[in-house]
Coordinates of C-alpha atoms in Angstrom, one line a residue:
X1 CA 17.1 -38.6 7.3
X2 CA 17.8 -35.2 8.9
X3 CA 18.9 -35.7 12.5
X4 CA 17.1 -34.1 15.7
X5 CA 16.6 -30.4 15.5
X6 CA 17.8 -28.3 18.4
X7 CA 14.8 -27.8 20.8
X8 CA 16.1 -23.8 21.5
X9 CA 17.3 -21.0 19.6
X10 CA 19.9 -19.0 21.2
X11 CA 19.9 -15.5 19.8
X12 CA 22.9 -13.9 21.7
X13 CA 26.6 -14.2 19.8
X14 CA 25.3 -14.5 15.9
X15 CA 26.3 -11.4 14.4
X16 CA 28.8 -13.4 12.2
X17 CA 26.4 -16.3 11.3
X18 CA 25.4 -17.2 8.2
X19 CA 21.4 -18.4 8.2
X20 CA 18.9 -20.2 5.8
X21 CA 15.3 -20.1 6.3
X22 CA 12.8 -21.8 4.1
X23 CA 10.2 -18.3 3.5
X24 CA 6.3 -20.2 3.6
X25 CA 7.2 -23.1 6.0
X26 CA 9.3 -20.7 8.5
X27 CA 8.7 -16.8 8.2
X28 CA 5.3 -16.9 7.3
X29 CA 2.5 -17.1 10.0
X30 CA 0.4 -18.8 7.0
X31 CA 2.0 -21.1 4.2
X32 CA -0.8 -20.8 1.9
X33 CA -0.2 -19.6 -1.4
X34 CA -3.2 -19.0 -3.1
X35 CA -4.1 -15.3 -1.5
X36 CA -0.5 -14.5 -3.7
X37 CA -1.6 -15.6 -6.6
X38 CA -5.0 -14.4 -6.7
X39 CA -3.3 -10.7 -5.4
X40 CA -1.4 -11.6 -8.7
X41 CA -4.1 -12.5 -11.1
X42 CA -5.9 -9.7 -10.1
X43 CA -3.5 -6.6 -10.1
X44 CA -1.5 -8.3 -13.0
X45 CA -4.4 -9.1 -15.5
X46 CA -7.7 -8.3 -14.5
X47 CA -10.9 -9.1 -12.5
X48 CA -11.6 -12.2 -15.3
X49 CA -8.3 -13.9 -14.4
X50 CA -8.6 -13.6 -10.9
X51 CA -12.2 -15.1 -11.4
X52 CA -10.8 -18.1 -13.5
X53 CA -8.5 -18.9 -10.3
X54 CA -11.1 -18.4 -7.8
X55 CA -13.4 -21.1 -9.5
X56 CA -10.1 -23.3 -9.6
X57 CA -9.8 -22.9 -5.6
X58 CA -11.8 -26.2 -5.0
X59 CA -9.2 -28.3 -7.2
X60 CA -6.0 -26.5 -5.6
X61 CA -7.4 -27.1 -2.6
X62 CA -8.0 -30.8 -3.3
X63 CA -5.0 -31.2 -4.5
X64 CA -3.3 -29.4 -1.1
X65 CA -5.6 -31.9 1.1
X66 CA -4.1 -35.4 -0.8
X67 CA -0.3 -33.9 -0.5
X68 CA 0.1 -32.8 -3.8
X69 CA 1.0 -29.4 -2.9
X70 CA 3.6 -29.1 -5.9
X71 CA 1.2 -30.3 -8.6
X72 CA -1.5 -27.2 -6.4
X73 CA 1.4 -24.7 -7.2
X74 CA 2.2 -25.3 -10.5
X75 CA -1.7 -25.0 -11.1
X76 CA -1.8 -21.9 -9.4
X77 CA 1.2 -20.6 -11.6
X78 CA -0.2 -21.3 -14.9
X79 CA -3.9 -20.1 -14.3
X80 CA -2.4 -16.6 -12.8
X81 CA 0.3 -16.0 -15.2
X82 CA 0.3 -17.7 -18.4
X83 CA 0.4 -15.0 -21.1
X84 CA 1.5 -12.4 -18.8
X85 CA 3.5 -9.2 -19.3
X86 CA 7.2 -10.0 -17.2
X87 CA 7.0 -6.4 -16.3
X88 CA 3.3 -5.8 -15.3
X89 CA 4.3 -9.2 -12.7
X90 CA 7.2 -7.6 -11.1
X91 CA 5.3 -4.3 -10.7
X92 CA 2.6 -6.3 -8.7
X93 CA 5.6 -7.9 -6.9
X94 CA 7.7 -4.6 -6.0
X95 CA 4.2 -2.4 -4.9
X96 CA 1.2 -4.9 -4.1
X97 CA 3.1 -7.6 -2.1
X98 CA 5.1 -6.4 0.0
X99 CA 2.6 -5.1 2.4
X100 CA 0.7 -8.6 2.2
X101 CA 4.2 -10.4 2.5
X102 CA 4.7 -7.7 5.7
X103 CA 2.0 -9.0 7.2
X104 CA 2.0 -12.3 7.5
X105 CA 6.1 -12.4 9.0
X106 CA 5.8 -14.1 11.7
X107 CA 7.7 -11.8 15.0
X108 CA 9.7 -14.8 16.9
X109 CA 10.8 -16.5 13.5
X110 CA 11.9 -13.1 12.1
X111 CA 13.3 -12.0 15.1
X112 CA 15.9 -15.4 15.2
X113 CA 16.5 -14.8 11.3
X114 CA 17.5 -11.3 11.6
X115 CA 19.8 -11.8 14.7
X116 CA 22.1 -13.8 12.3
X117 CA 23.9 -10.8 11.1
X118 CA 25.8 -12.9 8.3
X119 CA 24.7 -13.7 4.9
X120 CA 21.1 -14.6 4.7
X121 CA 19.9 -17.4 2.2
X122 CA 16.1 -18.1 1.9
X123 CA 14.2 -21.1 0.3
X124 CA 10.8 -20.5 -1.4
X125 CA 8.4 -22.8 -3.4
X126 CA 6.8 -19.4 -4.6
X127 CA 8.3 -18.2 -7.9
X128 CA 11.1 -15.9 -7.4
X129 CA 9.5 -13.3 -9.8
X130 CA 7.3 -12.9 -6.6
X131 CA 9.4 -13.0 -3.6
X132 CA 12.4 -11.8 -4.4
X133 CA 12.0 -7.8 -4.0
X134 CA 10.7 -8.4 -0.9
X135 CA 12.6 -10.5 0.6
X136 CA 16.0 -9.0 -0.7
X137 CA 14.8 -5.1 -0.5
X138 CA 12.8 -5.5 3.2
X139 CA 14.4 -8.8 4.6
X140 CA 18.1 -7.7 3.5
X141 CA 18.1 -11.2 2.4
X142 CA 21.5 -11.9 -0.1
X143 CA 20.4 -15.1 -1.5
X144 CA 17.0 -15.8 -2.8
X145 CA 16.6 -19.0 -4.2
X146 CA 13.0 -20.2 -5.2
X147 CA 11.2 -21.3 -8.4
X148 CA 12.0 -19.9 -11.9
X149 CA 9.5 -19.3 -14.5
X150 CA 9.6 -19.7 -18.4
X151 CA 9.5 -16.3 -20.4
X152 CA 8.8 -16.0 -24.0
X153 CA 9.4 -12.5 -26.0
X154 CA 8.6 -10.7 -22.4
X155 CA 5.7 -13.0 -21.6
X156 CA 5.3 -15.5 -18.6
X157 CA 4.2 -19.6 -20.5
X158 CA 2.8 -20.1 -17.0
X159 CA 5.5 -23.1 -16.5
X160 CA 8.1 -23.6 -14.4
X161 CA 12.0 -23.8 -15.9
X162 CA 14.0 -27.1 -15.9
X163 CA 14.7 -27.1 -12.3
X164 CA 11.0 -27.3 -11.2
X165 CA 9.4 -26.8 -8.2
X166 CA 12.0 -25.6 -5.5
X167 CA 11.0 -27.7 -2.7
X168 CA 12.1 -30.6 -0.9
X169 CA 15.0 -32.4 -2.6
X170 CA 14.8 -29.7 -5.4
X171 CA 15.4 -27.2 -2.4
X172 CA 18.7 -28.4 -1.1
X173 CA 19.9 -29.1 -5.2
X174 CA 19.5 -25.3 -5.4
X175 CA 20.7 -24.5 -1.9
X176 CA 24.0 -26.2 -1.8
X177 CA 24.6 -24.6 -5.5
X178 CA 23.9 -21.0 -4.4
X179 CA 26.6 -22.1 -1.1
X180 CA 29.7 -22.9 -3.7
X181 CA 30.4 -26.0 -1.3
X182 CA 30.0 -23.8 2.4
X183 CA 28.0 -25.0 5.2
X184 CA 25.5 -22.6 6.7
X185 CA 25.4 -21.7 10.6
X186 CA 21.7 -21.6 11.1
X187 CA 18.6 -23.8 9.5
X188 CA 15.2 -22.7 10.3
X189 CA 12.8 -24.9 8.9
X190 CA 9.0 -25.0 9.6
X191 CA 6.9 -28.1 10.6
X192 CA 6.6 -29.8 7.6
X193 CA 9.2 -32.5 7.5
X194 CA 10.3 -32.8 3.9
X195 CA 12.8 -30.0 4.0
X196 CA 16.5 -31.9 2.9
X197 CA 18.2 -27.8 2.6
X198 CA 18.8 -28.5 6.6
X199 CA 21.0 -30.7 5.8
X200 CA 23.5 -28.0 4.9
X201 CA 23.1 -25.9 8.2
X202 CA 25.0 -26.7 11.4
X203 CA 22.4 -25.9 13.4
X204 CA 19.2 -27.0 13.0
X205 CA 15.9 -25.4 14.7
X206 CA 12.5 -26.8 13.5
X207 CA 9.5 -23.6 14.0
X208 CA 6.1 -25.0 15.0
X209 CA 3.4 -23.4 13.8
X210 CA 2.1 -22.0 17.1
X211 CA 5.6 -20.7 18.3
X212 CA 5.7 -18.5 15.3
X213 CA 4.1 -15.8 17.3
X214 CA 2.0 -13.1 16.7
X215 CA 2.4 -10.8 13.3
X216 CA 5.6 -8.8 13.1
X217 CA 4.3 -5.0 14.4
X218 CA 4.7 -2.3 11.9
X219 CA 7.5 -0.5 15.1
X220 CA 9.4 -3.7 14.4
X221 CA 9.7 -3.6 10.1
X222 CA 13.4 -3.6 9.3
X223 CA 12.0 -0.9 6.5
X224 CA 9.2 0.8 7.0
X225 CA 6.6 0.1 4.3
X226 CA 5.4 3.6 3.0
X227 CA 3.9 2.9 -0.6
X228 CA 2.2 0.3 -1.7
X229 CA -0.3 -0.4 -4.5
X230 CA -3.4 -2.3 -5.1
X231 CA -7.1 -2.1 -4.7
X232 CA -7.5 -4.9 -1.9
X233 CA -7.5 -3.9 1.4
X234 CA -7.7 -7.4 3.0
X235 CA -5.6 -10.6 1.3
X236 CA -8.1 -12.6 -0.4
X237 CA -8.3 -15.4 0.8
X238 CA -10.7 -18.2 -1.1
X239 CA -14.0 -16.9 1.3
X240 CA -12.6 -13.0 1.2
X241 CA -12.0 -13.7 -2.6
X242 CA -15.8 -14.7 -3.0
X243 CA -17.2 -11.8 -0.5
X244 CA -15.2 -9.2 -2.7
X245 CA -16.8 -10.7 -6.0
X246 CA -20.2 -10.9 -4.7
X247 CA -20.2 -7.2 -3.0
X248 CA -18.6 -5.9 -6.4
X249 CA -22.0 -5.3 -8.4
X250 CA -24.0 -4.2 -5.4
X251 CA -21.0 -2.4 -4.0
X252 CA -21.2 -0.6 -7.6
X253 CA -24.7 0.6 -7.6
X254 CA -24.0 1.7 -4.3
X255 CA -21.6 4.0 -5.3
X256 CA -23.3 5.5 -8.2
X257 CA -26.1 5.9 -5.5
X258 CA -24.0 8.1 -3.6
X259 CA -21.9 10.0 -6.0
X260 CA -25.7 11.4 -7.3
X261 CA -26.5 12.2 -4.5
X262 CA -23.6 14.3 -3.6
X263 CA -24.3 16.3 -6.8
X264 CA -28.0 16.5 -6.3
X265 CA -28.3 17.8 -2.6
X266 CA -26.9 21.1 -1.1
X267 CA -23.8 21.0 0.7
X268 CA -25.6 21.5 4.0
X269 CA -27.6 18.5 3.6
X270 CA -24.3 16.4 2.5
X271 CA -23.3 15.2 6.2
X272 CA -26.5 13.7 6.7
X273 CA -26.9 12.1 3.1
X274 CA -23.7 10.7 3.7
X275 CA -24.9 8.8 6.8
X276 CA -27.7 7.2 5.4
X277 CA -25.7 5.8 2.8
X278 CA -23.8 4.1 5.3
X279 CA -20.5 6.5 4.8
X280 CA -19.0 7.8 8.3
X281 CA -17.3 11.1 8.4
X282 CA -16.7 12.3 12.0
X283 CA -15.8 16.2 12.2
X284 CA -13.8 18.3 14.8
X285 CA -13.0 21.6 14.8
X286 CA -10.4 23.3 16.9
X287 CA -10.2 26.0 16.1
X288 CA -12.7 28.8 14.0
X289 CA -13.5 28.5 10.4
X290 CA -14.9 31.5 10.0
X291 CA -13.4 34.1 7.4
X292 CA -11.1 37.1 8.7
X293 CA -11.2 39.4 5.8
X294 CA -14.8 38.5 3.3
X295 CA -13.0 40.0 0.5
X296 CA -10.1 37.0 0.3
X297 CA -10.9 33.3 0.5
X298 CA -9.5 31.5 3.0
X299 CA -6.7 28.3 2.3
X300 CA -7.6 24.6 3.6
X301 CA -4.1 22.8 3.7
X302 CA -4.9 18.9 3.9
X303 CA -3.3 16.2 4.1
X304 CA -4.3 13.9 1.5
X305 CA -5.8 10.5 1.7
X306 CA -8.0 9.8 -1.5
X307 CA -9.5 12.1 -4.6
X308 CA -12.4 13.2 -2.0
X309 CA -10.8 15.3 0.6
X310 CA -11.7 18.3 -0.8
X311 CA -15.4 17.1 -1.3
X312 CA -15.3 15.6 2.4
X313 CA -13.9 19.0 3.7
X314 CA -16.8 21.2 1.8
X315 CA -19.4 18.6 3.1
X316 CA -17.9 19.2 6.8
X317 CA -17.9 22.9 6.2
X318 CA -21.6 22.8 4.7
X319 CA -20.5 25.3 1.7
X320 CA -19.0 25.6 -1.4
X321 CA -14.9 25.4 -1.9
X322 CA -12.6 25.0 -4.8
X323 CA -10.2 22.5 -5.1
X324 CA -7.0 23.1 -6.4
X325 CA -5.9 19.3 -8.9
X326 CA -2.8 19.0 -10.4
X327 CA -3.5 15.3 -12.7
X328 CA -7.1 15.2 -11.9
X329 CA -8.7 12.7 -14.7
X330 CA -11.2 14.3 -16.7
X331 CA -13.6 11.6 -15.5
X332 CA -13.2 12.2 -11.8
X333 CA -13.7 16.3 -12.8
X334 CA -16.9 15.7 -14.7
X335 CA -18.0 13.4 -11.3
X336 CA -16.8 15.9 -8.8
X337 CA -19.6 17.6 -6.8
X338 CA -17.7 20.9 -5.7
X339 CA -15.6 23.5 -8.9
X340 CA -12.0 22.7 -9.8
X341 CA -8.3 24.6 -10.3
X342 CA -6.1 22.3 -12.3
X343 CA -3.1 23.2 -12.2
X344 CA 0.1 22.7 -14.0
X345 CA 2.8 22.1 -12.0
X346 CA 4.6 25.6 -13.4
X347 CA 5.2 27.4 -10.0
X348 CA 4.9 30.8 -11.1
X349 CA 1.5 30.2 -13.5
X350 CA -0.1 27.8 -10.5
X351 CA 0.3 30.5 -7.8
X352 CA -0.8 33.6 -9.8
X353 CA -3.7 30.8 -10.3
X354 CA -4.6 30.3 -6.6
X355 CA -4.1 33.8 -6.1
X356 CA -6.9 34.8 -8.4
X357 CA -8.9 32.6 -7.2
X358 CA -8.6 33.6 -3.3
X359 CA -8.5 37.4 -4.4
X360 CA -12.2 36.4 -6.0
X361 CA -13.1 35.6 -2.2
X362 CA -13.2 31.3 -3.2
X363 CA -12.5 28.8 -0.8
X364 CA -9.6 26.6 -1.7
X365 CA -8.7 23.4 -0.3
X366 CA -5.7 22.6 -1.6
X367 CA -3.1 18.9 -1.0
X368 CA 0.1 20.2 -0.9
X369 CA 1.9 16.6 -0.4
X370 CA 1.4 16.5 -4.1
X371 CA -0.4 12.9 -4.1
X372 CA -2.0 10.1 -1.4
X373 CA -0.1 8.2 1.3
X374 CA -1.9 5.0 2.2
X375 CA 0.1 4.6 5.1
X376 CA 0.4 6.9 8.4
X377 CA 2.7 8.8 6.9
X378 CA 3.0 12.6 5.4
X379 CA 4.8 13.7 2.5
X380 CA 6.8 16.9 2.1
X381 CA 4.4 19.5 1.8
X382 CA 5.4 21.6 -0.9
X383 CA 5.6 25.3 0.6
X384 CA 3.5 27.2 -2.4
X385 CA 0.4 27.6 -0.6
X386 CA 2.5 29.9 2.3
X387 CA 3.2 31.9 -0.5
X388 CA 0.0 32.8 -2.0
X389 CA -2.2 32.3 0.9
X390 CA -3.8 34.7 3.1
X391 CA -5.3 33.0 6.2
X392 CA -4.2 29.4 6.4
X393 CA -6.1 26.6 8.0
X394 CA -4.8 23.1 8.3
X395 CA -7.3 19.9 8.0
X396 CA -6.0 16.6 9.4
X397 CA -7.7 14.3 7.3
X398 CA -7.9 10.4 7.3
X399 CA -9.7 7.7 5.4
X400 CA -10.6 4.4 5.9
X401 CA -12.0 1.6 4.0
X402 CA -12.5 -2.3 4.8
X403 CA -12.9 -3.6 1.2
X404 CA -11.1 -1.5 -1.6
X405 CA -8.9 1.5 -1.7
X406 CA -9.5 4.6 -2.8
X407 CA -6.0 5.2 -4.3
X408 CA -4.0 3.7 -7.4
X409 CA -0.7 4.3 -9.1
X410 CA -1.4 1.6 -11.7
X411 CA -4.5 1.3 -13.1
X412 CA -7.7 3.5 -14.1
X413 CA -7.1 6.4 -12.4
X414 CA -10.7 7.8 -12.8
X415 CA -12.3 4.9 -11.1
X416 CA -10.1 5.6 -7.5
X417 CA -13.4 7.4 -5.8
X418 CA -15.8 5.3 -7.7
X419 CA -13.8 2.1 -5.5
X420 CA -13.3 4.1 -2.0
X421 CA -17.6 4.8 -3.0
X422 CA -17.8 0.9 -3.3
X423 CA -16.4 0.0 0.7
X424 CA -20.0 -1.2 2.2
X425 CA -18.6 1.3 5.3
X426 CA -16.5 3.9 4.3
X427 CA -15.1 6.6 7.1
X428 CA -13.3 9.8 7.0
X429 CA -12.1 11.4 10.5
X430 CA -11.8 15.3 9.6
X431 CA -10.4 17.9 12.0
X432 CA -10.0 21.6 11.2
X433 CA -6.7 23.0 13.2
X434 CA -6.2 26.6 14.3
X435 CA -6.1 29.4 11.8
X436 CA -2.9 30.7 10.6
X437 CA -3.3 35.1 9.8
X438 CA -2.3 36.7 7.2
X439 CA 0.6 34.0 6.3
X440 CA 1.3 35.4 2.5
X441 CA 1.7 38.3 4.0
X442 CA 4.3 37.6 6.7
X443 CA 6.2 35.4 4.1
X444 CA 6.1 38.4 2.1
X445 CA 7.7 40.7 4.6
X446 CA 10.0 37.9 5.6
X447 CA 9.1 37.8 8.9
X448 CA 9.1 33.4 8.4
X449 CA 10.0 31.5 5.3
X450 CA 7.4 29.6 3.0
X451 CA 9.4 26.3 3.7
X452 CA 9.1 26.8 7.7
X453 CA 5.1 27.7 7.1
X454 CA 4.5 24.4 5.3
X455 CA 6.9 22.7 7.9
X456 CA 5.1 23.5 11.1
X457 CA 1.6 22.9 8.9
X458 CA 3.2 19.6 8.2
X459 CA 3.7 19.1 11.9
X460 CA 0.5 20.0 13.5
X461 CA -1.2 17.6 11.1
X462 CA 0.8 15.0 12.1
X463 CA 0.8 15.0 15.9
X464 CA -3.2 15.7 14.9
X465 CA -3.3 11.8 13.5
X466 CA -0.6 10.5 15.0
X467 CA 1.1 10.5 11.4
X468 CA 5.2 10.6 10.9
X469 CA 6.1 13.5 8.4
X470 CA 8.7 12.6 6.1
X471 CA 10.7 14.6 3.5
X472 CA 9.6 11.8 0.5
X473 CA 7.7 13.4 -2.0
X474 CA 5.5 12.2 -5.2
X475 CA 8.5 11.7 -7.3
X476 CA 9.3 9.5 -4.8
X477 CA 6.4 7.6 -4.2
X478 CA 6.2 7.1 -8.5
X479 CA 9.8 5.8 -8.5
X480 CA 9.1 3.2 -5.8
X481 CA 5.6 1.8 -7.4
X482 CA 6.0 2.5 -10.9
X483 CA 9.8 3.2 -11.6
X484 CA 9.0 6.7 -13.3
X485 CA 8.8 10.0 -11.6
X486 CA 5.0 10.2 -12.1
X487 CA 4.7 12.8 -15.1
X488 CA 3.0 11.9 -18.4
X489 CA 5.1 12.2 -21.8

């Protein structure tokens, strides 16, 4: 029997102390594990798996209700994984769970684990394929130990290894062999009684469910989540599992619905078709958007949210632009509504590109962070479209949807607007800054750089929407979500 917990944590004096947390019981405002798995099922092998789990919900959740919460997991396990791809699992763990994981961390119970400055262990039922680049890449955690998984040739059997479910007596077996014989400072355990790995902590401090507090804000995150990956907005829970798979057909039509027509009406009627298809865009302009010189087009610089900005922006503007594309899908060219640059990433041939096309007196919007930040966040705009420009107008764009994103690193990439189209409500907030003269031409002269043009752009789109610009660019964002640098061989 494990003796009386203390009733208070202290926080001040720890930086030395060593600390182990059990993840569901303690960290996590809600212990349930099925919205993991089905974020798994779903990302990792498809709308039928996900579908197969979501019709086993009533039996996990029987099982869950008469305290057979191990025999639940291993059910869970073996309907969402078996036959598997190792590496298409961890690419769902290191881009699609994090932000999930992010959001359900409890503030008070992170805040008394991270005040332990020394080494961190944490205990988790969930499989360690799932938790572990979260917990050791976000948390700073050292020690991660949780359930193993079988592997055949590459492939997940669905089954847990010899050691079994880590939980209960299981828990502190694997504890006390990750320790090499030390004690540990700090236990923070969670309600639930059976949890034996206190016995290895001095100190012992049992985490109601209620004292948890509220969810740990984003100004709080020990790293700031900036990618992530997925097509769920919400975690799908069983009844958000069920709402998601019974909008999907209708949501489907709807889209369709929409994308015709946006190709059949004019762009001045687009606003208004738009609306009574249940799609918000709200427009501001600050400054004008009327041409200085007719002869040369004029430059949108956006930041870029989904496929659509530069469809949203020639709605707003109620005429005709071209959008500059750099790996545009053939599918979402043939279904976009307005003309098309693509471009091919060779600096010199890409602005003598834009350049024809603006000398032709076309409108271009162009993206110049390169590719779509889910987060409020903007990526290094690259400074090409200072050098070709003429007049320069910057477009703080931002999209919203309540179902599915609009966005994908893994996945069919021609079905990204066909899923933002899908969102029963989808928004965009659009807001045309003040025009920037004749900036090719001062770049030219070299009254200002290129780099300090797309810098201040950068900037006033930012502060526009409240955004943080950083210096991370698509490279970057392809390394983090699919370990490559984003070009195809």
């Amino acid at each position: 029997m494990l003796s009386p917990p203390t009733p208070t944590f202290f926080h001040g004096g720890r930086e030395s102390h060593t600390i182990a947390s059990s993840f569901e019981e303690s960290l996590l405002l809600s212990h349930s594990h099925f919205p993991y798995f089905m974020l798994l099922a779903l990302e990792a092998g498809g709308p039928l798996r996900s579908l197969l789990l979501l019709f086993a919900s009533p039996i996990i959740r029987s099982l869950e209700f008469l305290s057979h919460g191990t025999l639940a997991l291993r059910l869970m396990i073996f309907v969402s994984m078996v036959g598997l791809n190792l590496a298409d699992i961890k690419a769902v763990a290191r881009a699609t769970l994090p932000r999930f994981y992010y959001e359900n961390l409890g503030e008070r119970t992170y805040r008394a684990f991270s005040g332990c400055g020394g080494r961190r262990y944490v205990v988790a039922s969930t499989p360690s394929i799932m938790v572990e680049p979260f917990l050791r890449e976000y948390l700073g955690v050292d020690v991660v130990v949780a359930t193993g998984l079988r592997a055949f040739r590459g492939h997940c059997l669905g089954l847990v290894d010899s050691q079994g479910v880590v939980d209960g007596e299981s828990g502190l077996k694997a504890l006390r062999s990750a320790m090499n014989g030390e004690i540990v400072d700090v236990g923070l355990g969670g309600a639930r009684e059976n949890q034996p790995f206190m016995l290895l902590c001095r100190e012992r401090y049992v985490v109601p469910s209620e004292d948890k507090g509220p969810p740990l804000q984003r100004d709080h995150h020990p790293k700031p989540l900036i990618f992530h990956d997925g097509r769920l907005v919400a975690l799908p829970t069983p009844s958000d599992a069920i709402a998601v798979f019974l909008w999907a057909p209708m949501g489907l039509l709807l889209a369709v619905g929409r994308l015709l027509v946006g190709r059949i009406l004019p762009y001045n009627m687009g606003l208004m078709a738009a609306a009574l298809t249940g799609m918000n865009i709200r427009a501001r302009f600050r400054g004008t958007c009327h041409r200085t010189c007719e002869a040369r087009g004029t430059m949108y610089v956006c930041a870029h949210r989904t496929l659509m900005d530069p469809v949203i922006v020639s709605a707003t503007l109620r005429r005709r632009v071209t959008a500059v594309t750099y790996s545009l899908s053939r599918v979402s060219e043939v279904l976009s509504p307005i003309p098309t640059v693509r471009l091919t990433r060779d600096r010199l041939l890409d602005g003598e590109r834009m350049k024809h096309t603006l000398a032709r007196g076309q409108d271009l919007v162009v993206c110049p962070e390169g590719t779509t930040c889910r987060e409020p966040y903007l990526l290094r705009f690259s400074p090409l479209f200072a050098e070709v420009a003429g007049d320069v107008v910057p477009v703080a764009i931002d999209a919203r949807g309540s179902m599915f994103y609009g966005t994908m690193v893994r996945g069919h990439k021609g079905m990204d607007s066909i899923f933002f189209l899908m969102n029963p409500w989808p928004s965009y907030w659009v807001e045309f800054l003040d025009r920037l003269v004749d900036v090719g031409g001062r770049v030219e002269k070299g009254e200002v750089s290129s780099c300090e043009v797309a810098n201040r752009v950068q900037g006033e789109i930012g502060r526009a929407l409240g955004f943080v610009g950083t210096n991370l660019t698509r490279r970057d964002k392809y390394r983090v979500l699919a370990g490559n640098d984003g070009r195809a061989s």
